[in-house]
Coordinates of C-alpha atoms in Angstrom, one line a residue:
Chain A
M1 CA -21.8 -37.1 22.8
I2 CA -22.1 -36.9 26.5
S3 CA -18.9 -37.0 28.5
I4 CA -19.2 -38.5 31.9
R5 CA -17.2 -37.2 34.8
N6 CA -17.8 -40.1 37.1
K7 CA -15.7 -42.4 34.9
R8 CA -18.9 -44.1 33.5
L9 CA -19.9 -45.4 36.9
A10 CA -23.4 -46.7 36.9
R11 CA -24.4 -45.0 33.6
S12 CA -26.2 -46.5 30.6
A13 CA -26.4 -45.2 27.1
G14 CA -30.2 -45.2 27.1
G15 CA -30.3 -43.2 30.3
D16 CA -27.9 -40.7 28.8
A17 CA -30.1 -40.3 25.7
V18 CA -33.2 -39.6 28.0
V19 CA -31.2 -37.1 30.0
F20 CA -30.0 -35.3 26.8
V21 CA -33.4 -34.9 25.3
F22 CA -34.8 -33.7 28.6
L23 CA -32.0 -31.1 28.9
L24 CA -32.5 -29.9 25.3
L25 CA -36.2 -29.3 25.9
A26 CA -35.6 -27.6 29.2
A27 CA -32.8 -25.4 27.8
S28 CA -35.0 -24.2 24.9
F29 CA -37.7 -23.2 27.4
T30 CA -35.3 -21.2 29.6
A31 CA -33.1 -19.8 26.9
L32 CA -35.6 -18.8 24.3
P33 CA -36.7 -15.5 25.8
I34 CA -33.1 -14.5 26.3
V35 CA -32.3 -15.3 22.7
F36 CA -35.3 -13.3 21.8
A37 CA -34.1 -10.3 23.9
I38 CA -30.7 -10.4 22.3
S39 CA -32.2 -10.7 18.8
N40 CA -34.5 -7.8 19.5
A41 CA -31.7 -5.6 20.6
F42 CA -30.3 -5.8 17.0
K43 CA -33.6 -5.4 15.2
P44 CA -34.3 -2.2 13.3
L45 CA -37.6 -0.5 14.2
S46 CA -39.3 -1.9 11.1
E47 CA -38.6 -5.5 12.3
L48 CA -39.5 -4.8 16.0
F49 CA -43.1 -4.0 15.0
L50 CA -43.4 -6.7 12.3
F51 CA -46.5 -8.8 12.0
P52 CA -46.2 -11.8 12.4
P53 CA -43.2 -11.3 14.7
R54 CA -39.9 -13.0 13.9
L55 CA -37.7 -14.7 16.5
F56 CA -34.4 -14.0 14.8
V57 CA -33.3 -10.7 13.4
R58 CA -33.0 -10.5 9.6
N59 CA -31.2 -7.2 9.0
P60 CA -29.1 -6.8 12.2
T61 CA -28.4 -3.2 13.1
L62 CA -26.6 -1.4 15.9
A63 CA -29.0 1.5 15.7
N64 CA -30.6 0.6 19.1
F65 CA -27.2 0.7 20.8
Q66 CA -26.3 4.0 19.0
D67 CA -29.6 5.5 20.1
L68 CA -28.9 4.3 23.6
F69 CA -25.4 5.8 23.8
M70 CA -26.7 9.0 22.3
L71 CA -29.3 9.2 25.1
M72 CA -26.7 8.3 27.7
A73 CA -24.4 11.0 26.5
Q74 CA -27.2 13.6 27.0
S75 CA -27.6 12.7 30.7
W76 CA -26.6 15.5 33.0
V77 CA -24.9 13.2 35.4
P78 CA -22.3 11.3 33.4
M79 CA -23.1 7.7 32.8
T80 CA -19.7 6.7 34.1
R81 CA -20.7 8.1 37.5
Y82 CA -23.8 5.9 37.6
L83 CA -21.6 2.9 36.7
L84 CA -19.1 3.9 39.4
N85 CA -21.9 4.1 41.9
S86 CA -23.1 0.6 40.9
L87 CA -19.7 -0.9 41.1
I88 CA -19.0 0.6 44.6
I89 CA -22.3 -0.7 45.9
V90 CA -21.9 -4.2 44.3
A91 CA -18.3 -4.7 45.4
L92 CA -18.5 -3.5 49.0
G93 CA -22.0 -5.1 49.5
T94 CA -20.9 -8.5 48.2
V95 CA -17.6 -8.7 49.9
G96 CA -19.0 -7.5 53.3
N97 CA -21.9 -10.0 53.1
V98 CA -19.6 -12.9 52.3
L99 CA -17.2 -12.1 55.1
A100 CA -19.8 -11.3 57.8
A101 CA -22.1 -14.2 56.9
S102 CA -19.3 -16.8 56.5
M103 CA -17.7 -15.9 59.9
A104 CA -21.1 -16.2 61.6
A105 CA -21.9 -19.4 59.8
Y106 CA -18.5 -20.9 60.7
I107 CA -18.9 -20.3 64.4
L108 CA -22.6 -21.5 64.4
S109 CA -21.6 -24.6 62.6
T110 CA -18.5 -25.6 64.5
R111 CA -19.2 -24.5 68.1
K112 CA -22.0 -24.9 70.6
F113 CA -22.7 -21.8 72.7
I114 CA -25.7 -20.2 74.4
G115 CA -28.0 -18.5 72.0
A116 CA -26.5 -20.2 68.9
N117 CA -29.7 -22.2 68.2
L118 CA -31.9 -19.2 68.9
F119 CA -29.9 -17.1 66.5
M120 CA -30.0 -19.7 63.7
G121 CA -33.7 -20.2 64.2
M122 CA -34.2 -16.4 63.8
V123 CA -32.2 -16.4 60.6
V124 CA -34.3 -19.2 59.1
L125 CA -37.6 -17.6 60.1
S126 CA -36.6 -14.2 58.8
L127 CA -36.2 -15.7 55.3
M128 CA -39.9 -16.2 55.4
F129 CA -41.0 -12.7 56.4
S130 CA -42.3 -10.5 53.5
Q131 CA -39.8 -7.8 52.5
E132 CA -42.7 -5.6 51.5
V133 CA -43.8 -4.7 55.0
T134 CA -40.3 -4.4 56.5
A135 CA -39.3 -1.8 54.0
I136 CA -40.9 1.1 56.0
P137 CA -39.4 0.0 59.4
N138 CA -36.1 -0.4 57.5
Y139 CA -36.3 3.1 56.2
I140 CA -37.0 4.4 59.8
V141 CA -33.9 2.5 61.1
L142 CA -31.7 3.9 58.3
A143 CA -33.1 7.4 58.9
K144 CA -32.3 7.2 62.6
L145 CA -28.7 6.2 61.7
G146 CA -28.6 9.1 59.3
W147 CA -27.6 6.9 56.4
I148 CA -30.4 7.8 54.0
D149 CA -29.0 9.1 50.7
T150 CA -25.6 7.5 51.2
Y151 CA -24.1 4.4 49.7
A152 CA -24.3 2.8 53.2
A153 CA -28.1 2.8 53.0
V154 CA -27.8 0.0 50.4
I155 CA -24.5 -1.5 51.2
V156 CA -24.7 -2.1 55.0
P157 CA -28.1 -3.9 55.0
A158 CA -26.8 -6.2 52.3
W159 CA -24.1 -7.3 54.7
G160 CA -26.7 -8.8 56.9
S161 CA -28.5 -10.7 54.1
T162 CA -29.6 -13.9 55.8
L163 CA -29.7 -16.1 52.7
G164 CA -25.9 -16.2 52.5
L165 CA -25.5 -17.2 56.2
Y166 CA -28.0 -20.0 55.8
L167 CA -26.3 -21.2 52.7
M168 CA -22.8 -21.1 54.2
R169 CA -24.1 -22.9 57.3
K170 CA -25.5 -25.8 55.3
F171 CA -22.2 -26.2 53.3
I172 CA -19.9 -26.1 56.3
D173 CA -22.2 -28.7 58.0
A174 CA -22.0 -30.9 55.0
M175 CA -18.4 -30.5 53.8
V176 CA -16.2 -29.9 56.8
P177 CA -15.3 -33.1 58.7
V178 CA -15.4 -32.8 62.5
E179 CA -12.0 -34.6 62.7
L180 CA -10.4 -31.9 60.7
L181 CA -11.6 -29.2 63.1
E182 CA -10.4 -31.3 66.0
A183 CA -7.0 -31.8 64.4
A184 CA -6.7 -28.0 63.8
R185 CA -7.6 -27.3 67.5
I186 CA -5.0 -29.8 68.7
D187 CA -2.4 -28.2 66.5
G188 CA -3.2 -25.0 68.3
A189 CA -4.7 -23.1 65.3
S190 CA -6.7 -20.1 66.4
E191 CA -10.4 -19.9 65.7
F192 CA -9.7 -17.3 63.0
R193 CA -7.0 -19.3 61.4
T194 CA -9.2 -22.4 61.3
Y195 CA -12.0 -20.3 59.7
W196 CA -9.9 -18.5 57.2
G197 CA -7.2 -21.1 56.4
I198 CA -9.0 -24.4 56.6
V199 CA -12.8 -24.0 56.4
M200 CA -13.1 -21.2 53.8
P201 CA -11.0 -23.0 51.1
I202 CA -13.1 -26.1 51.6
V203 CA -16.4 -24.4 51.2
K204 CA -15.3 -22.3 48.2
P205 CA -18.3 -23.5 46.1
A206 CA -20.6 -22.0 48.7
W207 CA -19.1 -18.6 48.8
L208 CA -18.7 -18.5 45.0
T209 CA -22.4 -19.2 44.7
M210 CA -23.1 -16.5 47.3
I211 CA -21.1 -14.0 45.2
I212 CA -23.2 -14.7 42.2
L213 CA -26.4 -14.2 44.1
M214 CA -25.4 -11.1 45.9
F215 CA -23.8 -9.6 42.9
Q216 CA -26.9 -10.0 40.8
N217 CA -29.1 -8.7 43.6
L218 CA -27.1 -5.5 44.1
W219 CA -26.4 -5.0 40.4
A220 CA -30.2 -4.7 39.8
N221 CA -30.6 -2.2 42.7
T222 CA -31.9 1.1 41.7
G223 CA -31.3 2.9 45.0
G224 CA -35.1 3.2 45.5
H225 CA -36.1 5.5 48.2
F226 CA -32.8 5.0 50.1
I227 CA -30.6 7.0 47.7
Y228 CA -32.3 10.0 46.1
S229 CA -29.4 12.2 45.0
E230 CA -29.1 11.8 41.3
Q231 CA -25.2 11.7 41.4
L232 CA -25.3 8.8 43.9
K233 CA -27.9 6.7 42.0
P234 CA -26.8 3.4 40.5
L235 CA -26.8 2.5 36.8
P236 CA -30.2 0.6 36.6
H237 CA -32.0 3.8 37.8
A238 CA -30.5 5.8 34.9
L239 CA -31.2 3.1 32.3
N240 CA -34.8 2.7 33.5
Q241 CA -35.4 6.3 33.0
I242 CA -34.2 6.2 29.4
V243 CA -36.4 3.2 28.7
E244 CA -39.5 4.8 30.2
G245 CA -39.6 7.2 27.2
G246 CA -42.4 5.1 25.8
V247 CA -43.1 2.8 22.8
A248 CA -40.5 4.5 20.6
R249 CA -37.8 3.4 23.1
Q250 CA -38.6 -0.3 22.7
G251 CA -35.5 -0.9 20.7
V252 CA -33.4 1.0 23.2
G253 CA -35.1 -1.0 26.0
A254 CA -33.9 -4.2 24.4
A255 CA -30.4 -2.8 24.1
V256 CA -30.5 -1.9 27.8
T257 CA -31.5 -5.4 28.7
V258 CA -28.6 -6.9 26.8
L259 CA -26.2 -4.4 28.2
M260 CA -27.2 -5.0 31.8
M261 CA -26.8 -8.7 31.3
I262 CA -23.1 -8.6 30.3
L263 CA -21.5 -8.1 33.7
P264 CA -23.7 -10.7 35.7
I265 CA -23.1 -13.3 32.9
T266 CA -19.4 -12.7 33.0
V267 CA -19.3 -13.1 36.8
F268 CA -21.5 -16.2 36.6
V269 CA -19.3 -17.9 34.0
I270 CA -16.0 -17.1 35.9
N271 CA -17.6 -18.3 39.1
Q272 CA -18.9 -21.5 37.7
S273 CA -15.6 -22.4 36.2
Q274 CA -13.9 -21.7 39.5
I275 CA -16.3 -24.0 41.4
I276 CA -15.1 -26.8 39.0
E277 CA -11.5 -26.0 39.5
T278 CA -11.7 -26.1 43.3
M279 CA -13.1 -29.6 43.1
G280 CA -10.3 -30.7 40.7
T281 CA -7.5 -29.5 42.9
S282 CA -8.7 -29.5 46.6
G283 CA -8.4 -33.2 47.3
M284 CA -9.5 -32.4 50.8
A285 CA -12.0 -35.2 50.9
N286 CA -9.5 -37.8 49.7
Chain B
M1 CA -15.1 -27.7 81.3
S2 CA -17.5 -27.5 84.2
S3 CA -16.2 -25.6 87.2
V4 CA -16.2 -26.7 90.8
A5 CA -19.1 -24.5 91.7
E6 CA -21.1 -26.1 88.9
V7 CA -20.4 -29.6 90.2
T8 CA -21.4 -28.8 93.7
T9 CA -24.7 -27.2 92.7
R10 CA -25.4 -30.3 90.6
Q11 CA -24.7 -32.5 93.5
T12 CA -27.0 -30.7 95.9
G13 CA -29.6 -30.7 93.2
R14 CA -30.6 -27.1 93.9
Y15 CA -30.3 -24.4 91.4
S16 CA -30.8 -21.0 92.8
L17 CA -31.4 -18.3 90.3
R18 CA -28.1 -16.7 91.2
D19 CA -26.1 -19.8 90.6
R20 CA -27.7 -20.4 87.3
L21 CA -27.1 -16.8 86.2
V22 CA -23.4 -17.1 87.2
R23 CA -23.1 -20.4 85.3
V24 CA -24.7 -18.8 82.2
L25 CA -22.4 -15.8 82.4
K26 CA -19.4 -18.0 82.9
Q27 CA -20.3 -20.0 79.8
I28 CA -20.8 -16.8 77.8
Y29 CA -17.4 -15.5 79.0
R30 CA -15.8 -18.8 78.1
D31 CA -17.3 -18.7 74.6
R32 CA -16.6 -15.0 74.1
E33 CA -14.7 -15.7 70.9
C34 CA -17.9 -17.2 69.4
Y35 CA -19.8 -14.0 70.0
L36 CA -17.0 -12.0 68.5
F37 CA -17.4 -14.0 65.3
L38 CA -21.1 -13.5 65.4
L39 CA -20.9 -9.8 66.2
P40 CA -20.6 -8.2 62.7
F41 CA -23.4 -10.2 61.1
G42 CA -25.5 -10.2 64.3
T43 CA -25.5 -6.4 64.6
I44 CA -26.5 -5.8 61.1
F45 CA -29.0 -8.6 61.1
T46 CA -30.6 -7.3 64.3
L47 CA -30.7 -3.7 63.0
F48 CA -32.0 -4.4 59.5
T49 CA -34.0 -7.6 59.9
V50 CA -35.0 -8.4 63.5
V51 CA -36.0 -4.8 64.5
P52 CA -38.0 -4.2 61.3
V53 CA -39.8 -7.6 61.6
I54 CA -40.7 -6.9 65.2
M55 CA -41.9 -3.4 64.3
S56 CA -44.1 -4.8 61.5
I57 CA -45.6 -7.4 63.9
G58 CA -46.3 -4.5 66.3
L59 CA -47.9 -2.4 63.6
S60 CA -50.2 -5.3 62.7
F61 CA -52.1 -4.5 65.9
T62 CA -52.6 -0.8 64.9
H63 CA -54.2 1.4 62.4
F64 CA -51.4 3.1 60.6
N65 CA -51.7 5.1 57.4
M66 CA -48.0 6.3 57.4
L67 CA -49.1 10.0 57.9
Q68 CA -50.7 10.0 61.3
P69 CA -49.2 8.1 64.3
A70 CA -50.2 4.5 64.6
R71 CA -53.3 3.9 66.7
F72 CA -53.6 0.6 68.7
I73 CA -56.7 -1.4 67.7
G74 CA -55.9 -4.8 69.1
I75 CA -56.7 -7.8 66.8
N76 CA -59.2 -5.8 64.7
N77 CA -57.0 -6.1 61.6
Y78 CA -56.9 -9.9 61.9
L79 CA -60.7 -10.1 62.5
R80 CA -61.3 -7.9 59.4
L81 CA -58.9 -10.1 57.4
F82 CA -60.6 -13.4 58.2
L83 CA -64.2 -12.3 58.7
E84 CA -64.9 -9.4 56.3
D85 CA -62.3 -9.4 53.5
D86 CA -63.7 -11.6 50.7
V87 CA -60.8 -10.7 48.4
F88 CA -58.3 -12.0 51.0
L89 CA -60.0 -15.4 50.7
I90 CA -59.6 -15.3 46.9
A91 CA -55.9 -14.4 47.5
V92 CA -55.4 -17.3 49.9
K93 CA -57.0 -19.7 47.4
N94 CA -54.8 -18.4 44.5
T95 CA -51.7 -18.4 46.7
L96 CA -52.2 -22.0 47.6
I97 CA -52.8 -23.0 44.0
Y98 CA -49.6 -21.2 43.0
A99 CA -47.6 -22.7 45.9
A100 CA -48.9 -26.2 45.2
I101 CA -48.0 -26.0 41.5
T102 CA -44.8 -23.9 41.3
G103 CA -43.3 -25.0 44.7
P104 CA -42.8 -28.7 44.1
L105 CA -42.2 -28.3 40.3
S106 CA -39.5 -25.7 40.6
Y107 CA -37.9 -27.6 43.5
L108 CA -37.8 -30.8 41.5
G109 CA -36.7 -29.0 38.4
C110 CA -33.8 -27.3 40.2
F111 CA -32.6 -30.6 41.6
V112 CA -33.1 -32.8 38.6
L113 CA -31.4 -30.3 36.2
A114 CA -28.5 -29.7 38.6
W115 CA -28.1 -33.4 39.0
F116 CA -28.2 -34.1 35.2
I117 CA -25.7 -31.4 34.3
N118 CA -23.4 -32.5 37.1
D119 CA -22.3 -35.4 34.8
F120 CA -21.0 -33.2 32.1
K121 CA -17.4 -31.9 31.5
P122 CA -16.8 -28.7 33.3
A123 CA -16.9 -26.4 30.3
V124 CA -20.2 -28.0 29.0
R125 CA -21.6 -27.8 32.5
A126 CA -20.9 -24.1 32.9
F127 CA -22.5 -23.4 29.6
L128 CA -25.6 -25.5 30.4
A129 CA -25.9 -23.9 33.8
L130 CA -25.8 -20.5 32.1
L131 CA -28.7 -21.5 29.8
F132 CA -30.8 -22.7 32.6
Y133 CA -29.9 -19.8 34.9
A134 CA -30.4 -17.2 32.2
P135 CA -33.9 -16.1 33.2
S136 CA -32.6 -15.2 36.7
I137 CA -29.5 -13.4 35.6
S138 CA -31.0 -10.3 34.1
G139 CA -33.4 -8.3 36.3
N140 CA -35.8 -7.6 33.5
A141 CA -35.3 -10.2 30.8
F142 CA -38.6 -11.6 31.7
M143 CA -40.3 -8.5 30.5
I144 CA -39.9 -10.2 27.2
W145 CA -43.0 -12.3 28.2
T146 CA -45.1 -9.1 28.1
Y147 CA -44.1 -8.9 24.5
I148 CA -44.7 -12.6 23.8
F149 CA -48.2 -12.4 25.4
S150 CA -49.0 -8.9 24.3
G151 CA -52.7 -8.4 23.7
D152 CA -52.3 -6.7 20.3
T153 CA -51.4 -8.4 17.0
Y154 CA -47.7 -7.6 17.5
G155 CA -47.6 -10.1 20.4
V156 CA -45.8 -13.3 19.5
V157 CA -48.5 -15.7 20.5
N158 CA -51.3 -13.7 18.9
G159 CA -49.2 -13.3 15.8
V160 CA -48.5 -16.9 15.4
L161 CA -52.0 -18.1 16.2
M162 CA -53.5 -15.6 13.8
H163 CA -51.0 -16.5 11.1
W164 CA -52.1 -20.1 11.3
G165 CA -55.7 -19.1 11.3
I166 CA -56.4 -20.6 14.7
I167 CA -57.9 -17.4 16.0
T168 CA -59.2 -14.4 14.1
Q169 CA -59.1 -11.8 16.9
P170 CA -56.1 -11.2 19.1
I171 CA -56.6 -12.5 22.7
Q172 CA -56.0 -10.2 25.7
W173 CA -53.7 -12.8 27.4
L174 CA -52.8 -10.7 30.4
I175 CA -56.3 -9.1 30.9
D176 CA -58.6 -12.1 30.3
P177 CA -59.1 -13.7 33.7
R178 CA -59.1 -17.2 32.1
F179 CA -55.5 -16.9 31.0
I180 CA -53.7 -14.7 33.6
M181 CA -53.1 -17.4 36.1
P182 CA -51.8 -20.2 33.8
I183 CA -49.5 -17.6 32.1
C184 CA -48.2 -16.4 35.4
I185 CA -47.5 -20.0 36.5
V186 CA -45.5 -20.6 33.3
V187 CA -43.5 -17.4 33.8
V188 CA -42.8 -18.1 37.5
L189 CA -41.7 -21.7 36.6
W190 CA -39.4 -20.3 33.9
M191 CA -37.8 -18.0 36.4
S192 CA -37.5 -20.6 39.1
L193 CA -34.2 -22.1 38.2
G194 CA -32.4 -19.6 40.5
T195 CA -30.9 -19.7 43.9
S196 CA -31.7 -23.4 44.6
F197 CA -30.4 -24.5 41.3
L198 CA -27.0 -22.9 41.9
V199 CA -26.9 -24.3 45.5
F200 CA -27.6 -27.8 44.2
I201 CA -24.9 -27.5 41.6
A202 CA -22.4 -26.4 44.2
G203 CA -23.6 -29.1 46.6
L204 CA -23.3 -31.9 44.1
Q205 CA -19.8 -30.7 43.2
G206 CA -18.9 -31.0 46.9
L207 CA -19.8 -34.6 47.2
D208 CA -16.9 -37.0 47.8
P209 CA -16.2 -39.0 44.6
Q210 CA -15.0 -42.0 46.7
L211 CA -18.6 -42.5 47.8
F212 CA -19.7 -43.2 44.3
E213 CA -16.8 -45.5 43.6
A214 CA -17.6 -47.4 46.8
G215 CA -21.2 -47.5 45.7
A216 CA -20.3 -49.0 42.4
I217 CA -18.3 -51.7 44.1
D218 CA -21.2 -52.4 46.5
G219 CA -23.5 -53.0 43.6
V220 CA -25.1 -49.7 42.6
R221 CA -26.2 -50.6 39.1
N222 CA -27.7 -47.4 37.6
R223 CA -27.9 -43.7 38.1
W224 CA -31.3 -43.9 39.9
Q225 CA -30.0 -46.2 42.6
E226 CA -27.0 -44.0 42.9
L227 CA -29.3 -41.0 43.4
W228 CA -31.4 -42.7 46.0
Y229 CA -28.8 -44.4 48.1
I230 CA -25.8 -42.1 47.8
T231 CA -26.6 -38.6 46.4
L232 CA -29.9 -37.8 48.2
P233 CA -28.8 -38.7 51.7
Q234 CA -25.6 -36.7 51.3
M235 CA -27.6 -33.7 50.1
K236 CA -30.0 -33.4 52.9
G237 CA -28.8 -30.0 54.1
H238 CA -28.9 -28.6 50.6
L239 CA -32.3 -30.0 50.0
M240 CA -33.6 -28.3 53.2
F241 CA -32.1 -25.1 51.9
G242 CA -33.8 -25.6 48.6
A243 CA -37.1 -26.3 50.3
I244 CA -37.0 -23.0 52.2
I245 CA -36.3 -21.1 48.9
A246 CA -39.1 -23.0 47.1
I247 CA -41.5 -22.1 49.9
T248 CA -40.7 -18.4 50.0
N249 CA -40.6 -18.2 46.2
S250 CA -43.8 -20.0 45.6
F251 CA -45.7 -18.1 48.3
T252 CA -44.4 -14.8 47.2
A253 CA -44.4 -15.3 43.5
A254 CA -46.5 -12.2 43.2
S255 CA -43.8 -9.8 42.2
A256 CA -43.4 -11.6 38.9
I257 CA -47.1 -11.3 38.3
T258 CA -47.1 -7.6 39.3
N259 CA -44.4 -7.0 36.8
L260 CA -46.0 -9.1 34.1
V261 CA -49.4 -7.5 34.3
Q262 CA -47.8 -4.2 35.1
D263 CA -50.3 -3.6 37.9
S264 CA -50.6 -5.1 41.3
L265 CA -54.3 -6.0 40.5
T266 CA -55.5 -8.4 38.0
T267 CA -58.9 -8.6 36.3
D268 CA -61.6 -10.1 38.7
Y269 CA -58.7 -10.8 41.0
A270 CA -58.0 -13.8 38.8
A271 CA -54.3 -14.0 39.8
H272 CA -54.6 -12.1 43.1
T273 CA -52.2 -13.6 45.7
I274 CA -51.6 -12.8 49.4
V275 CA -48.5 -10.7 48.6
Q276 CA -50.5 -8.6 46.0
H277 CA -53.2 -8.1 48.6
L278 CA -50.5 -6.9 50.9
Q279 CA -49.0 -4.6 48.2
D280 CA -52.4 -3.3 47.5
Y281 CA -53.0 -2.2 51.1
G282 CA -49.5 -1.2 51.9
T283 CA -48.5 0.9 48.8
V284 CA -51.8 1.8 47.2
R285 CA -54.3 2.3 50.1
F286 CA -51.7 3.3 52.7
D287 CA -53.3 0.9 55.3
M288 CA -49.9 -0.3 56.7
G289 CA -51.3 -1.8 59.8
Y290 CA -53.6 -4.1 57.8
A291 CA -50.7 -4.9 55.3
C292 CA -48.6 -5.9 58.3
A293 CA -51.4 -8.2 59.6
I294 CA -51.4 -9.9 56.1
A295 CA -47.6 -10.3 56.3
V296 CA -47.9 -12.0 59.7
V297 CA -50.5 -14.4 58.4
L298 CA -48.4 -15.2 55.4
F299 CA -45.4 -15.7 57.6
F300 CA -47.2 -18.3 59.7
A301 CA -48.4 -20.1 56.6
M302 CA -44.9 -20.4 55.3
V303 CA -43.5 -21.6 58.7
V304 CA -46.1 -24.3 58.9
C305 CA -45.2 -25.4 55.4
Q306 CA -41.5 -25.4 56.2
R307 CA -42.1 -27.5 59.4
V308 CA -44.0 -30.1 57.3
I309 CA -41.2 -30.3 54.7
Q310 CA -38.5 -30.6 57.5
K311 CA -40.4 -33.6 58.9
L312 CA -40.5 -35.2 55.5
L313 CA -36.8 -34.6 54.8
D314 CA -35.9 -36.0 58.2
R315 CA -37.6 -39.2 57.4
M316 CA -35.7 -39.6 54.1
G317 CA -32.9 -42.1 54.1
R318 CA -33.9 -43.7 57.3

């Protein structure tokens, strides 16, 4: 039933059973509302407002999706444009953050220099300051730069997201042996070569995780006050407006939820399977 | 590494200001490559995090309604916060209850689940990870809870309870002050298998398998011993990361509540937290100076909490 990776080292059947039951309970708690959301998306209106409510759909229909696509087709900015905006923001924001944060994390983790500790301390502290009150000063900074109502207003601040730096730092500290760095230095590898060719492949699980987190974060971004031109707005903004039509749009809302989940879930699954492959092939630690 | 000038100053034991400055500049010049690596992130971080945070701290000493220029009023915001604002004290109490329950539980949950699924075959593990991570993956999937706890008879909980005859009248789950807080805690816990969970999975995957083989030879008999003697000490950095996430999430869980109740205010302030207090003043009452003061207080509370956890983690495995 349970396959053990660690070649059955220090594992008992009783323990496995306990683990399995625990996982089953936890999974039903976390997955239930998602199952419910998917089921709702395929419910006809009569079942959506059924009393008592049913978890699973009895007469599945694509009506909610048809309604949604009809509403989307009526939008004066084509839906494909919203999607393109979202993809640009997500792709550039994520790649930029991974590169900037991992470079900084690499140097902070492997070298000692004046200001390094101060910088790291500021990064950790900033994680604990409420985003709510920095939103207005942030807007002022962006306005001074003249970036309001451009993609850059969302993309560039994402590059400086501190969570990724902190995460990379912890992984480089834990996974990259000092001897390896010394060997690279003796062999005359440049700082950039060590970072890109040696350290980044080792900490692949870390930046794969960063990609998931950043992708999701930016995928949900509506542009807010930073992007106000309709043709520059990302997809969630357009879909939210459709859903806000009221009670009658409940079915459409469920369809939107499911539709918006597809891409993050795909990225998540690909990413998670990559993490596993890295470990199977790297052999760095051996 | 040290230059001749440096050695001579050290020998004479006198550090003139000029010497020290020269030494620092020399070190900075020597490490110029380091600063180059730090430059892209550092610039953006400074512009979009450090500057806004400093501006917010500055604003906390002013009266600022976002329309008129900020007016300096010293520590009046802080005095008002602690001496006059009764609702703030309710918010502090609620935040502490939230943090005390959701923080440790979600932290433990993230680690235990990541550790359990780490034993499975890759494909199974990816699937299980998806099931647990599902609540975090879609921005608004948790809106389904408003449907489950809907106050009318169409709500799932009301529907089921009435069907079984346990209650005859639908309960206003998200309005009745007795139920808001527990429901919010359940929803926050449900959403808590997020960032830390993924980081723990990645961290566990990065552990050296040889350690476990060596452990088995050295007499580690079961998974719990393996956890205590091998896994946990190796995961210290990741655990600290998870702790920071747990602190920030549990202290700022308010956004989930705001979305759930669809209002930043709850009946009788039953689930009112510091962040909601902050949102109330910042976005509803346009009293930004006061909101900033609340943010500063919240920040210090989190820093204290983080320091305590750091101390505890440092002690582990010694």
